[in-house]
Amino acid sequence: MPISQPPNPLGLKPPKLAKHLIPNHVAVVMDGNGRWAKSKGLPRTAGHEAGETSLAEMVYGSLQLGVKYLSAYAFSTENWKRSPEEVKFLMNFNKDVLRRRRDEFMDLGVRVRWAGQAKKLWKSVIEELETAEKLTAKNSKLTLTMCVNYGGRAELVDAAKLIAHEVKAKKLDPDRITERTIASRLYEPNMPDVDLFIRSSGEQRTSNFLLWQSAYAELVFLDEYWPDCDRQTLWKAIEIYANRDRRFGNAK
Ligand code: IPE
Ligand code: IPE
Ligand code: MG
């Protein structure tokens, strides 16, 4: 089946950037749904609902510009602290979004992946994530990693457990542990490092998102609440990124 072009009713054109200035991997903390809803006199859940379009817009904007990896923070290991009603809503909402969007993402050549912990996560959510993963496994235009029940520390703890078991079973020599050993035991071992880390809603923290992978990411904090973000917001963040001087510890 031929790959469809992302919908673009306004005929928006991405910024013209040299290829090396386009981030390979963009990570986004989709924050500010509750405040967006509150500012409109709506329940918090209406903010989450409105955020679905923003996520789709990020996918379209990434495809148009040629970003290859997009990772979206949808539910953190800390979000279980929220009210049972909101947690329940978010679980169902994640399922619904995956079900509603998977065929569209399939047509666009998007490969969907899940990063997160199975512990505590609803079985039905895991099933929906796995269905989307299977359906889109052969796509290669863009990898969209849905980070659901994801925590950067939990991910490192899980990697440490795997390593400890391998050492115990004498399959791994502790003296030969390298950064690669750890990276290859993360939830998505083939995920490249994050180049651009975006957070909406004005908060300036990472909230436990992709800790290892973002070690050298450029951080861009946007004032817009997540439901007000669209592909142009993404492109604005990418233009800020393109003007950064990435040194990786080197000197000129
Ligand atoms: C982000 O929006 C969505 C999730 C964390 C699931 P919030 O729900 O955190 O919205 P604010 O930060 O309360 O405005
Ligand atoms: C981070 O946002 C998690 C997601 C966007 C899924 P939060 O709103 O949960 O983070 P804090 O509480 O402001 O750190
Ligand atoms: Mg928040």
PDB file of C-alpha atoms and ligand atoms in Angstrom:
ATOM      1  CA  MET A   1       0.000   0.000   0.000  1.00  0.00           C
ATOM      2  CA  PRO A   2       1.355   3.450  -0.868  1.00  0.00           C
ATOM      3  CA  ILE A   3       2.104   5.727   2.086  1.00  0.00           C
ATOM      4  CA  SER A   4      -0.329   8.646   2.497  1.00  0.00           C
ATOM      5  CA  GLN A   5       0.745  12.236   3.015  1.00  0.00           C
ATOM      6  CA  PRO A   6      -0.119  13.739   6.415  1.00  0.00           C
ATOM      7  CA  PRO A   7      -3.316  15.809   6.351  1.00  0.00           C
ATOM      8  CA  ASN A   8      -2.538  19.475   5.870  1.00  0.00           C
ATOM      9  CA  PRO A   9      -5.741  21.471   5.349  1.00  0.00           C
ATOM     10  CA  LEU A  10      -3.985  24.805   5.880  1.00  0.00           C
ATOM     11  CA  GLY A  11      -1.203  23.926   3.463  1.00  0.00           C
ATOM     12  CA  LEU A  12       1.459  24.656   6.082  1.00  0.00           C
ATOM     13  CA  LYS A  13       5.084  24.319   5.047  1.00  0.00           C
ATOM     14  CA  PRO A  14       7.812  23.265   7.490  1.00  0.00           C
ATOM     15  CA  PRO A  15      10.820  25.552   7.979  1.00  0.00           C
ATOM     16  CA  LYS A  16      13.638  25.051   5.494  1.00  0.00           C
ATOM     17  CA  LEU A  17      16.497  23.595   7.483  1.00  0.00           C
ATOM     18  CA  ALA A  18      19.696  21.821   6.498  1.00  0.00           C
ATOM     19  CA  LYS A  19      19.359  18.119   7.165  1.00  0.00           C
ATOM     20  CA  HIS A  20      21.870  18.052  10.016  1.00  0.00           C
ATOM     21  CA  LEU A  21      19.825  20.688  11.871  1.00  0.00           C
ATOM     22  CA  ILE A  22      16.707  18.534  11.943  1.00  0.00           C
ATOM     23  CA  PRO A  23      16.548  16.514  15.176  1.00  0.00           C
ATOM     24  CA  ASN A  24      16.501  12.777  14.621  1.00  0.00           C
ATOM     25  CA  HIS A  25      14.663  12.150  17.897  1.00  0.00           C
ATOM     26  CA  VAL A  26      12.180  14.532  19.498  1.00  0.00           C
ATOM     27  CA  ALA A  27      10.775  13.719  22.945  1.00  0.00           C
ATOM     28  CA  VAL A  28       7.737  15.558  24.220  1.00  0.00           C
ATOM     29  CA  VAL A  29       6.254  15.956  27.667  1.00  0.00           C
ATOM     30  CA  MET A  30       2.643  16.644  26.799  1.00  0.00           C
ATOM     31  CA  ASP A  31       1.846  18.849  29.800  1.00  0.00           C
ATOM     32  CA  GLY A  32      -0.824  21.384  30.686  1.00  0.00           C
ATOM     33  CA  ASN A  33      -4.052  19.575  29.822  1.00  0.00           C
ATOM     34  CA  GLY A  34      -5.589  20.210  33.226  1.00  0.00           C
ATOM     35  CA  ARG A  35      -4.734  23.922  33.250  1.00  0.00           C
ATOM     36  CA  TRP A  36      -5.962  24.333  29.680  1.00  0.00           C
ATOM     37  CA  ALA A  37      -9.299  22.819  30.704  1.00  0.00           C
ATOM     38  CA  LYS A  38      -9.494  24.904  33.878  1.00  0.00           C
ATOM     39  CA  SER A  39      -8.879  28.105  31.917  1.00  0.00           C
ATOM     40  CA  LYS A  40     -11.959  27.252  29.882  1.00  0.00           C
ATOM     41  CA  GLY A  41     -14.116  26.198  32.813  1.00  0.00           C
ATOM     42  CA  LEU A  42     -14.001  22.569  31.698  1.00  0.00           C
ATOM     43  CA  PRO A  43     -13.190  19.361  33.626  1.00  0.00           C
ATOM     44  CA  ARG A  44      -9.534  18.199  33.498  1.00  0.00           C
ATOM     45  CA  THR A  45     -10.537  15.274  31.314  1.00  0.00           C
ATOM     46  CA  ALA A  46     -11.619  17.668  28.553  1.00  0.00           C
ATOM     47  CA  GLY A  47      -8.008  18.831  28.438  1.00  0.00           C
ATOM     48  CA  HIS A  48      -6.749  15.302  27.901  1.00  0.00           C
ATOM     49  CA  GLU A  49      -9.316  14.826  25.147  1.00  0.00           C
ATOM     50  CA  ALA A  50      -8.271  18.025  23.422  1.00  0.00           C
ATOM     51  CA  GLY A  51      -4.643  16.874  23.559  1.00  0.00           C
ATOM     52  CA  GLU A  52      -5.224  14.040  21.118  1.00  0.00           C
ATOM     53  CA  THR A  53      -5.239  16.439  18.179  1.00  0.00           C
ATOM     54  CA  SER A  54      -1.968  17.956  19.378  1.00  0.00           C
ATOM     55  CA  LEU A  55      -0.312  14.542  19.367  1.00  0.00           C
ATOM     56  CA  ALA A  56      -1.584  13.867  15.837  1.00  0.00           C
ATOM     57  CA  GLU A  57      -0.267  17.302  14.808  1.00  0.00           C
ATOM     58  CA  MET A  58       3.196  16.423  16.190  1.00  0.00           C
ATOM     59  CA  VAL A  59       3.128  13.257  14.105  1.00  0.00           C
ATOM     60  CA  TYR A  60       2.147  15.186  10.958  1.00  0.00           C
ATOM     61  CA  GLY A  61       4.712  17.917  11.618  1.00  0.00           C
ATOM     62  CA  SER A  62       7.439  15.326  12.216  1.00  0.00           C
ATOM     63  CA  LEU A  63       6.598  13.524   8.986  1.00  0.00           C
ATOM     64  CA  GLN A  64       6.609  16.767   7.010  1.00  0.00           C
ATOM     65  CA  LEU A  65       9.984  17.824   8.351  1.00  0.00           C
ATOM     66  CA  GLY A  66      11.661  14.417   8.384  1.00  0.00           C
ATOM     67  CA  VAL A  67      12.010  13.774  12.126  1.00  0.00           C
ATOM     68  CA  LYS A  68      12.518  10.005  12.444  1.00  0.00           C
ATOM     69  CA  TYR A  69      11.714   9.370  16.124  1.00  0.00           C
ATOM     70  CA  LEU A  70       9.005  10.983  18.225  1.00  0.00           C
ATOM     71  CA  SER A  71       8.513   9.907  21.829  1.00  0.00           C
ATOM     72  CA  ALA A  72       5.425  11.066  23.690  1.00  0.00           C
ATOM     73  CA  TYR A  73       5.024  10.998  27.471  1.00  0.00           C
ATOM     74  CA  ALA A  74       1.441   9.846  27.888  1.00  0.00           C
ATOM     75  CA  PHE A  75       1.368   8.448  31.442  1.00  0.00           C
ATOM     76  CA  SER A  76       4.180   8.453  33.981  1.00  0.00           C
ATOM     77  CA  THR A  77       4.910   5.987  36.767  1.00  0.00           C
ATOM     78  CA  GLU A  78       4.078   8.920  39.070  1.00  0.00           C
ATOM     79  CA  ASN A  79       0.676   9.595  37.503  1.00  0.00           C
ATOM     80  CA  TRP A  80      -0.891   6.774  39.563  1.00  0.00           C
ATOM     81  CA  LYS A  81      -0.972   9.343  42.384  1.00  0.00           C
ATOM     82  CA  ARG A  82      -3.868  11.124  40.668  1.00  0.00           C
ATOM     83  CA  SER A  83      -7.506  10.539  41.618  1.00  0.00           C
ATOM     84  CA  PRO A  84      -8.869   7.088  40.735  1.00  0.00           C
ATOM     85  CA  GLU A  85     -11.309   8.789  38.360  1.00  0.00           C
ATOM     86  CA  GLU A  86      -8.567  10.574  36.433  1.00  0.00           C
ATOM     87  CA  VAL A  87      -6.371   7.449  36.318  1.00  0.00           C
ATOM     88  CA  LYS A  88      -9.295   5.442  34.993  1.00  0.00           C
ATOM     89  CA  PHE A  89     -10.046   8.108  32.423  1.00  0.00           C
ATOM     90  CA  LEU A  90      -6.431   8.192  31.260  1.00  0.00           C
ATOM     91  CA  MET A  91      -6.229   4.412  30.940  1.00  0.00           C
ATOM     92  CA  ASN A  92      -9.357   4.296  28.808  1.00  0.00           C
ATOM     93  CA  PHE A  93      -8.280   7.368  26.893  1.00  0.00           C
ATOM     94  CA  ASN A  94      -4.927   5.827  25.950  1.00  0.00           C
ATOM     95  CA  LYS A  95      -6.742   2.776  24.649  1.00  0.00           C
ATOM     96  CA  ASP A  96      -9.197   4.884  22.665  1.00  0.00           C
ATOM     97  CA  VAL A  97      -6.500   7.033  21.084  1.00  0.00           C
ATOM     98  CA  LEU A  98      -4.554   3.967  19.970  1.00  0.00           C
ATOM     99  CA  ARG A  99      -7.655   2.358  18.546  1.00  0.00           C
ATOM    100  CA  ARG A 100      -8.811   5.549  16.830  1.00  0.00           C
ATOM    101  CA  ARG A 101      -5.422   6.416  15.345  1.00  0.00           C
ATOM    102  CA  ARG A 102      -3.711   3.151  14.499  1.00  0.00           C
ATOM    103  CA  ASP A 103      -5.070   2.802  10.954  1.00  0.00           C
ATOM    104  CA  GLU A 104      -4.260   6.419  10.171  1.00  0.00           C
ATOM    105  CA  PHE A 105      -0.728   6.004  11.540  1.00  0.00           C
ATOM    106  CA  MET A 106      -0.445   2.813   9.513  1.00  0.00           C
ATOM    107  CA  ASP A 107      -1.367   4.704   6.321  1.00  0.00           C
ATOM    108  CA  LEU A 108       1.183   7.397   7.136  1.00  0.00           C
ATOM    109  CA  GLY A 109       3.998   4.862   7.509  1.00  0.00           C
ATOM    110  CA  VAL A 110       4.329   5.412  11.267  1.00  0.00           C
ATOM    111  CA  ARG A 111       5.717   2.617  13.411  1.00  0.00           C
ATOM    112  CA  VAL A 112       4.159   2.654  16.880  1.00  0.00           C
ATOM    113  CA  ARG A 113       6.139   1.398  19.859  1.00  0.00           C
ATOM    114  CA  TRP A 114       5.433   1.258  23.577  1.00  0.00           C
ATOM    115  CA  ALA A 115       7.950   2.101  26.289  1.00  0.00           C
ATOM    116  CA  GLY A 116       6.968   1.541  29.874  1.00  0.00           C
ATOM    117  CA  GLN A 117       6.497  -0.888  32.726  1.00  0.00           C
ATOM    118  CA  ALA A 118       3.890  -3.647  32.547  1.00  0.00           C
ATOM    119  CA  LYS A 119       3.508  -3.690  36.333  1.00  0.00           C
ATOM    120  CA  LYS A 120       0.246  -1.969  37.344  1.00  0.00           C
ATOM    121  CA  LEU A 121      -0.616  -0.987  33.778  1.00  0.00           C
ATOM    122  CA  TRP A 122      -4.058  -2.179  32.685  1.00  0.00           C
ATOM    123  CA  LYS A 123      -3.895  -5.377  30.654  1.00  0.00           C
ATOM    124  CA  SER A 124      -6.300  -3.924  28.101  1.00  0.00           C
ATOM    125  CA  VAL A 125      -3.994  -0.939  27.578  1.00  0.00           C
ATOM    126  CA  ILE A 126      -1.016  -3.235  27.032  1.00  0.00           C
ATOM    127  CA  GLU A 127      -3.061  -5.248  24.549  1.00  0.00           C
ATOM    128  CA  GLU A 128      -3.971  -2.124  22.614  1.00  0.00           C
ATOM    129  CA  LEU A 129      -0.334  -0.999  22.564  1.00  0.00           C
ATOM    130  CA  GLU A 130       0.781  -4.413  21.350  1.00  0.00           C
ATOM    131  CA  THR A 131      -1.880  -4.480  18.648  1.00  0.00           C
ATOM    132  CA  ALA A 132      -0.649  -1.128  17.330  1.00  0.00           C
ATOM    133  CA  GLU A 133       2.963  -2.334  17.540  1.00  0.00           C
ATOM    134  CA  LYS A 134       2.201  -5.470  15.553  1.00  0.00           C
ATOM    135  CA  LEU A 135       0.120  -3.685  12.934  1.00  0.00           C
ATOM    136  CA  THR A 136       2.755  -1.029  12.253  1.00  0.00           C
ATOM    137  CA  ALA A 137       5.910  -3.099  12.817  1.00  0.00           C
ATOM    138  CA  LYS A 138       7.141  -2.827   9.237  1.00  0.00           C
ATOM    139  CA  ASN A 139       6.748   0.940   8.896  1.00  0.00           C
ATOM    140  CA  SER A 140       9.805   3.137   8.825  1.00  0.00           C
ATOM    141  CA  LYS A 141       8.916   6.767   8.064  1.00  0.00           C
ATOM    142  CA  LEU A 142       8.603   7.723  11.726  1.00  0.00           C
ATOM    143  CA  THR A 143       8.799   5.766  14.967  1.00  0.00           C
ATOM    144  CA  LEU A 144       6.256   7.021  17.477  1.00  0.00           C
ATOM    145  CA  THR A 145       7.036   5.686  20.932  1.00  0.00           C
ATOM    146  CA  MET A 146       4.116   5.966  23.291  1.00  0.00           C
ATOM    147  CA  CYS A 147       5.516   6.181  26.797  1.00  0.00           C
ATOM    148  CA  VAL A 148       2.764   4.738  28.952  1.00  0.00           C
ATOM    149  CA  ASN A 149       3.447   3.861  32.580  1.00  0.00           C
ATOM    150  CA  TYR A 150       6.933   5.067  31.812  1.00  0.00           C
ATOM    151  CA  GLY A 151       9.474   6.342  34.339  1.00  0.00           C
ATOM    152  CA  GLY A 152      13.133   6.975  33.653  1.00  0.00           C
ATOM    153  CA  ARG A 153      14.192   5.673  37.054  1.00  0.00           C
ATOM    154  CA  ALA A 154      11.967   2.586  36.791  1.00  0.00           C
ATOM    155  CA  GLU A 155      13.528   1.895  33.404  1.00  0.00           C
ATOM    156  CA  LEU A 156      17.036   2.031  34.885  1.00  0.00           C
ATOM    157  CA  VAL A 157      16.000  -0.143  37.828  1.00  0.00           C
ATOM    158  CA  ASP A 158      14.582  -2.714  35.402  1.00  0.00           C
ATOM    159  CA  ALA A 159      17.800  -2.637  33.387  1.00  0.00           C
ATOM    160  CA  ALA A 160      19.839  -3.086  36.585  1.00  0.00           C
ATOM    161  CA  LYS A 161      17.739  -6.125  37.498  1.00  0.00           C
ATOM    162  CA  LEU A 162      18.332  -7.742  34.107  1.00  0.00           C
ATOM    163  CA  ILE A 163      22.051  -7.117  34.399  1.00  0.00           C
ATOM    164  CA  ALA A 164      22.195  -8.488  37.954  1.00  0.00           C
ATOM    165  CA  HIS A 165      20.440 -11.678  36.867  1.00  0.00           C
ATOM    166  CA  GLU A 166      22.869 -12.131  33.977  1.00  0.00           C
ATOM    167  CA  VAL A 167      25.839 -11.619  36.276  1.00  0.00           C
ATOM    168  CA  LYS A 168      24.402 -14.091  38.762  1.00  0.00           C
ATOM    169  CA  ALA A 169      23.918 -16.642  35.964  1.00  0.00           C
ATOM    170  CA  LYS A 170      27.546 -15.985  34.939  1.00  0.00           C
ATOM    171  CA  LYS A 171      26.424 -14.774  31.515  1.00  0.00           C
ATOM    172  CA  LEU A 172      27.897 -11.345  32.056  1.00  0.00           C
ATOM    173  CA  ASP A 173      31.230 -10.262  33.517  1.00  0.00           C
ATOM    174  CA  PRO A 174      30.711  -7.222  35.795  1.00  0.00           C
ATOM    175  CA  ASP A 175      34.073  -5.833  34.696  1.00  0.00           C
ATOM    176  CA  ARG A 176      32.837  -5.701  31.135  1.00  0.00           C
ATOM    177  CA  ILE A 177      29.759  -3.581  31.821  1.00  0.00           C
ATOM    178  CA  THR A 178      29.737  -0.489  29.632  1.00  0.00           C
ATOM    179  CA  GLU A 179      27.223   2.202  28.719  1.00  0.00           C
ATOM    180  CA  ARG A 180      26.192  -0.078  25.871  1.00  0.00           C
ATOM    181  CA  THR A 181      25.332  -2.845  28.375  1.00  0.00           C
ATOM    182  CA  ILE A 182      22.839  -0.553  30.052  1.00  0.00           C
ATOM    183  CA  ALA A 183      21.488   1.063  26.890  1.00  0.00           C
ATOM    184  CA  SER A 184      20.774  -2.326  25.350  1.00  0.00           C
ATOM    185  CA  ARG A 185      18.627  -3.303  28.344  1.00  0.00           C
ATOM    186  CA  LEU A 186      16.330  -0.294  28.315  1.00  0.00           C
ATOM    187  CA  TYR A 187      12.680  -0.718  27.242  1.00  0.00           C
ATOM    188  CA  GLU A 188      13.470   0.279  23.647  1.00  0.00           C
ATOM    189  CA  PRO A 189      17.106  -0.706  23.125  1.00  0.00           C
ATOM    190  CA  ASN A 190      17.206   0.612  19.590  1.00  0.00           C
ATOM    191  CA  MET A 191      15.861   4.033  20.452  1.00  0.00           C
ATOM    192  CA  PRO A 192      18.479   6.649  19.563  1.00  0.00           C
ATOM    193  CA  ASP A 193      19.460   9.397  21.998  1.00  0.00           C
ATOM    194  CA  VAL A 194      17.030  12.278  22.280  1.00  0.00           C
ATOM    195  CA  ASP A 195      18.175  15.356  20.358  1.00  0.00           C
ATOM    196  CA  LEU A 196      15.349  17.703  21.266  1.00  0.00           C
ATOM    197  CA  PHE A 197      13.377  17.462  24.519  1.00  0.00           C
ATOM    198  CA  ILE A 198      10.234  19.570  24.511  1.00  0.00           C
ATOM    199  CA  ARG A 199       7.885  20.305  27.395  1.00  0.00           C
ATOM    200  CA  SER A 200       4.736  22.337  27.028  1.00  0.00           C
ATOM    201  CA  SER A 201       2.853  24.366  29.658  1.00  0.00           C
ATOM    202  CA  GLY A 202       5.739  26.467  31.000  1.00  0.00           C
ATOM    203  CA  GLU A 203       7.003  23.925  33.550  1.00  0.00           C
ATOM    204  CA  GLN A 204      10.761  23.575  33.433  1.00  0.00           C
ATOM    205  CA  ARG A 205      11.500  20.056  34.595  1.00  0.00           C
ATOM    206  CA  THR A 206      11.906  16.647  33.017  1.00  0.00           C
ATOM    207  CA  SER A 207       9.596  14.745  35.407  1.00  0.00           C
ATOM    208  CA  ASN A 208      11.484  11.469  35.002  1.00  0.00           C
ATOM    209  CA  PHE A 209      11.160  11.288  31.200  1.00  0.00           C
ATOM    210  CA  LEU A 210      13.831   9.444  29.167  1.00  0.00           C
ATOM    211  CA  LEU A 211      16.565  10.157  31.714  1.00  0.00           C
ATOM    212  CA  TRP A 212      19.252   8.045  30.101  1.00  0.00           C
ATOM    213  CA  GLN A 213      18.348   8.880  26.512  1.00  0.00           C
ATOM    214  CA  SER A 214      18.189  12.642  27.146  1.00  0.00           C
ATOM    215  CA  ALA A 215      21.623  12.981  28.732  1.00  0.00           C
ATOM    216  CA  TYR A 216      22.689  15.337  25.934  1.00  0.00           C
ATOM    217  CA  ALA A 217      19.320  16.525  24.657  1.00  0.00           C
ATOM    218  CA  GLU A 218      18.617  20.190  24.003  1.00  0.00           C
ATOM    219  CA  LEU A 219      15.775  21.253  26.289  1.00  0.00           C
ATOM    220  CA  VAL A 220      13.072  23.558  24.963  1.00  0.00           C
ATOM    221  CA  PHE A 221      10.291  24.709  27.274  1.00  0.00           C
ATOM    222  CA  LEU A 222       7.188  26.077  25.638  1.00  0.00           C
ATOM    223  CA  ASP A 223       4.597  28.281  27.319  1.00  0.00           C
ATOM    224  CA  GLU A 224       1.612  26.828  25.429  1.00  0.00           C
ATOM    225  CA  TYR A 225      -0.582  24.293  27.166  1.00  0.00           C
ATOM    226  CA  TRP A 226      -0.484  20.954  25.369  1.00  0.00           C
ATOM    227  CA  PRO A 227      -3.937  21.253  23.724  1.00  0.00           C
ATOM    228  CA  ASP A 228      -2.819  24.564  22.177  1.00  0.00           C
ATOM    229  CA  CYS A 229       0.221  22.933  20.560  1.00  0.00           C
ATOM    230  CA  ASP A 230       0.244  21.970  16.890  1.00  0.00           C
ATOM    231  CA  ARG A 231       2.790  21.243  14.151  1.00  0.00           C
ATOM    232  CA  GLN A 232       3.779  24.914  14.078  1.00  0.00           C
ATOM    233  CA  THR A 233       4.633  24.755  17.782  1.00  0.00           C
ATOM    234  CA  LEU A 234       6.814  21.740  17.015  1.00  0.00           C
ATOM    235  CA  TRP A 235       8.520  23.564  14.148  1.00  0.00           C
ATOM    236  CA  LYS A 236       9.105  26.601  16.373  1.00  0.00           C
ATOM    237  CA  ALA A 237      10.841  24.353  18.940  1.00  0.00           C
ATOM    238  CA  ILE A 238      12.892  22.778  16.165  1.00  0.00           C
ATOM    239  CA  GLU A 239      14.003  26.205  14.933  1.00  0.00           C
ATOM    240  CA  ILE A 240      15.166  27.035  18.472  1.00  0.00           C
ATOM    241  CA  TYR A 241      17.003  23.700  18.483  1.00  0.00           C
ATOM    242  CA  ALA A 242      18.606  24.444  15.121  1.00  0.00           C
ATOM    243  CA  ASN A 243      20.129  27.604  16.581  1.00  0.00           C
ATOM    244  CA  ARG A 244      21.701  25.836  19.552  1.00  0.00           C
ATOM    245  CA  ASP A 245      25.379  25.039  19.666  1.00  0.00           C
ATOM    246  CA  ARG A 246      25.739  21.382  20.590  1.00  0.00           C
ATOM    247  CA  ARG A 247      29.206  20.673  21.892  1.00  0.00           C
ATOM    248  CA  PHE A 248      28.945  17.293  23.660  1.00  0.00           C
ATOM    249  CA  GLY A 249      31.765  18.256  25.959  1.00  0.00           C
ATOM    250  CA  ASN A 250      34.062  19.143  23.129  1.00  0.00           C
ATOM    251  CA  ALA A 251      35.795  22.511  22.729  1.00  0.00           C
ATOM    252  CA  LYS A 252      36.259  24.614  19.660  1.00  0.00           C
TER     253      LYS A 252
HETATM  254  C1  IPE B   1      -0.519  16.252  31.056  1.00  0.00           C
HETATM  255  O1  IPE B   1      -1.390  17.241  31.503  1.00  0.00           O
HETATM  256  C2  IPE B   1      -1.198  14.937  30.858  1.00  0.00           C
HETATM  257  C3  IPE B   1      -0.770  13.885  31.786  1.00  0.00           C
HETATM  258  C4  IPE B   1       0.083  14.012  32.740  1.00  0.00           C
HETATM  259  C5  IPE B   1      -1.364  12.576  31.589  1.00  0.00           C
HETATM  260  P1  IPE B   1      -1.705  17.411  33.043  1.00  0.00           P
HETATM  261  O2  IPE B   1      -2.878  16.549  33.383  1.00  0.00           O
HETATM  262  O3  IPE B   1      -0.501  17.173  33.864  1.00  0.00           O
HETATM  263  O4  IPE B   1      -2.136  18.935  33.096  1.00  0.00           O
HETATM  264  P2  IPE B   1      -1.718  19.997  34.209  1.00  0.00           P
HETATM  265  O5  IPE B   1      -0.245  19.949  34.330  1.00  0.00           O
HETATM  266  O6  IPE B   1      -2.411  19.566  35.468  1.00  0.00           O
HETATM  267  O7  IPE B   1      -2.214  21.283  33.681  1.00  0.00           O
HETATM  268  C1  IPE B   2       4.559  14.592  33.180  1.00  0.00           C
HETATM  269  O1  IPE B   2       3.606  15.532  33.517  1.00  0.00           O
HETATM  270  C2  IPE B   2       3.903  13.316  32.757  1.00  0.00           C
HETATM  271  C3  IPE B   2       3.172  13.343  31.501  1.00  0.00           C
HETATM  272  C4  IPE B   2       3.043  14.373  30.712  1.00  0.00           C
HETATM  273  C5  IPE B   2       2.573  12.104  31.117  1.00  0.00           C
HETATM  274  P1  IPE B   2       3.084  15.713  35.014  1.00  0.00           P
HETATM  275  O2  IPE B   2       2.113  16.832  34.987  1.00  0.00           O
HETATM  276  O3  IPE B   2       2.620  14.422  35.552  1.00  0.00           O
HETATM  277  O4  IPE B   2       4.426  16.103  35.781  1.00  0.00           O
HETATM  278  P2  IPE B   2       4.632  16.976  37.098  1.00  0.00           P
HETATM  279  O5  IPE B   2       3.725  16.414  38.136  1.00  0.00           O
HETATM  280  O6  IPE B   2       4.293  18.375  36.755  1.00  0.00           O
HETATM  281  O7  IPE B   2       6.074  16.801  37.401  1.00  0.00           O
HETATM  282 MG    MG B   3       1.016  18.349  34.482  1.00  0.00          MG
END
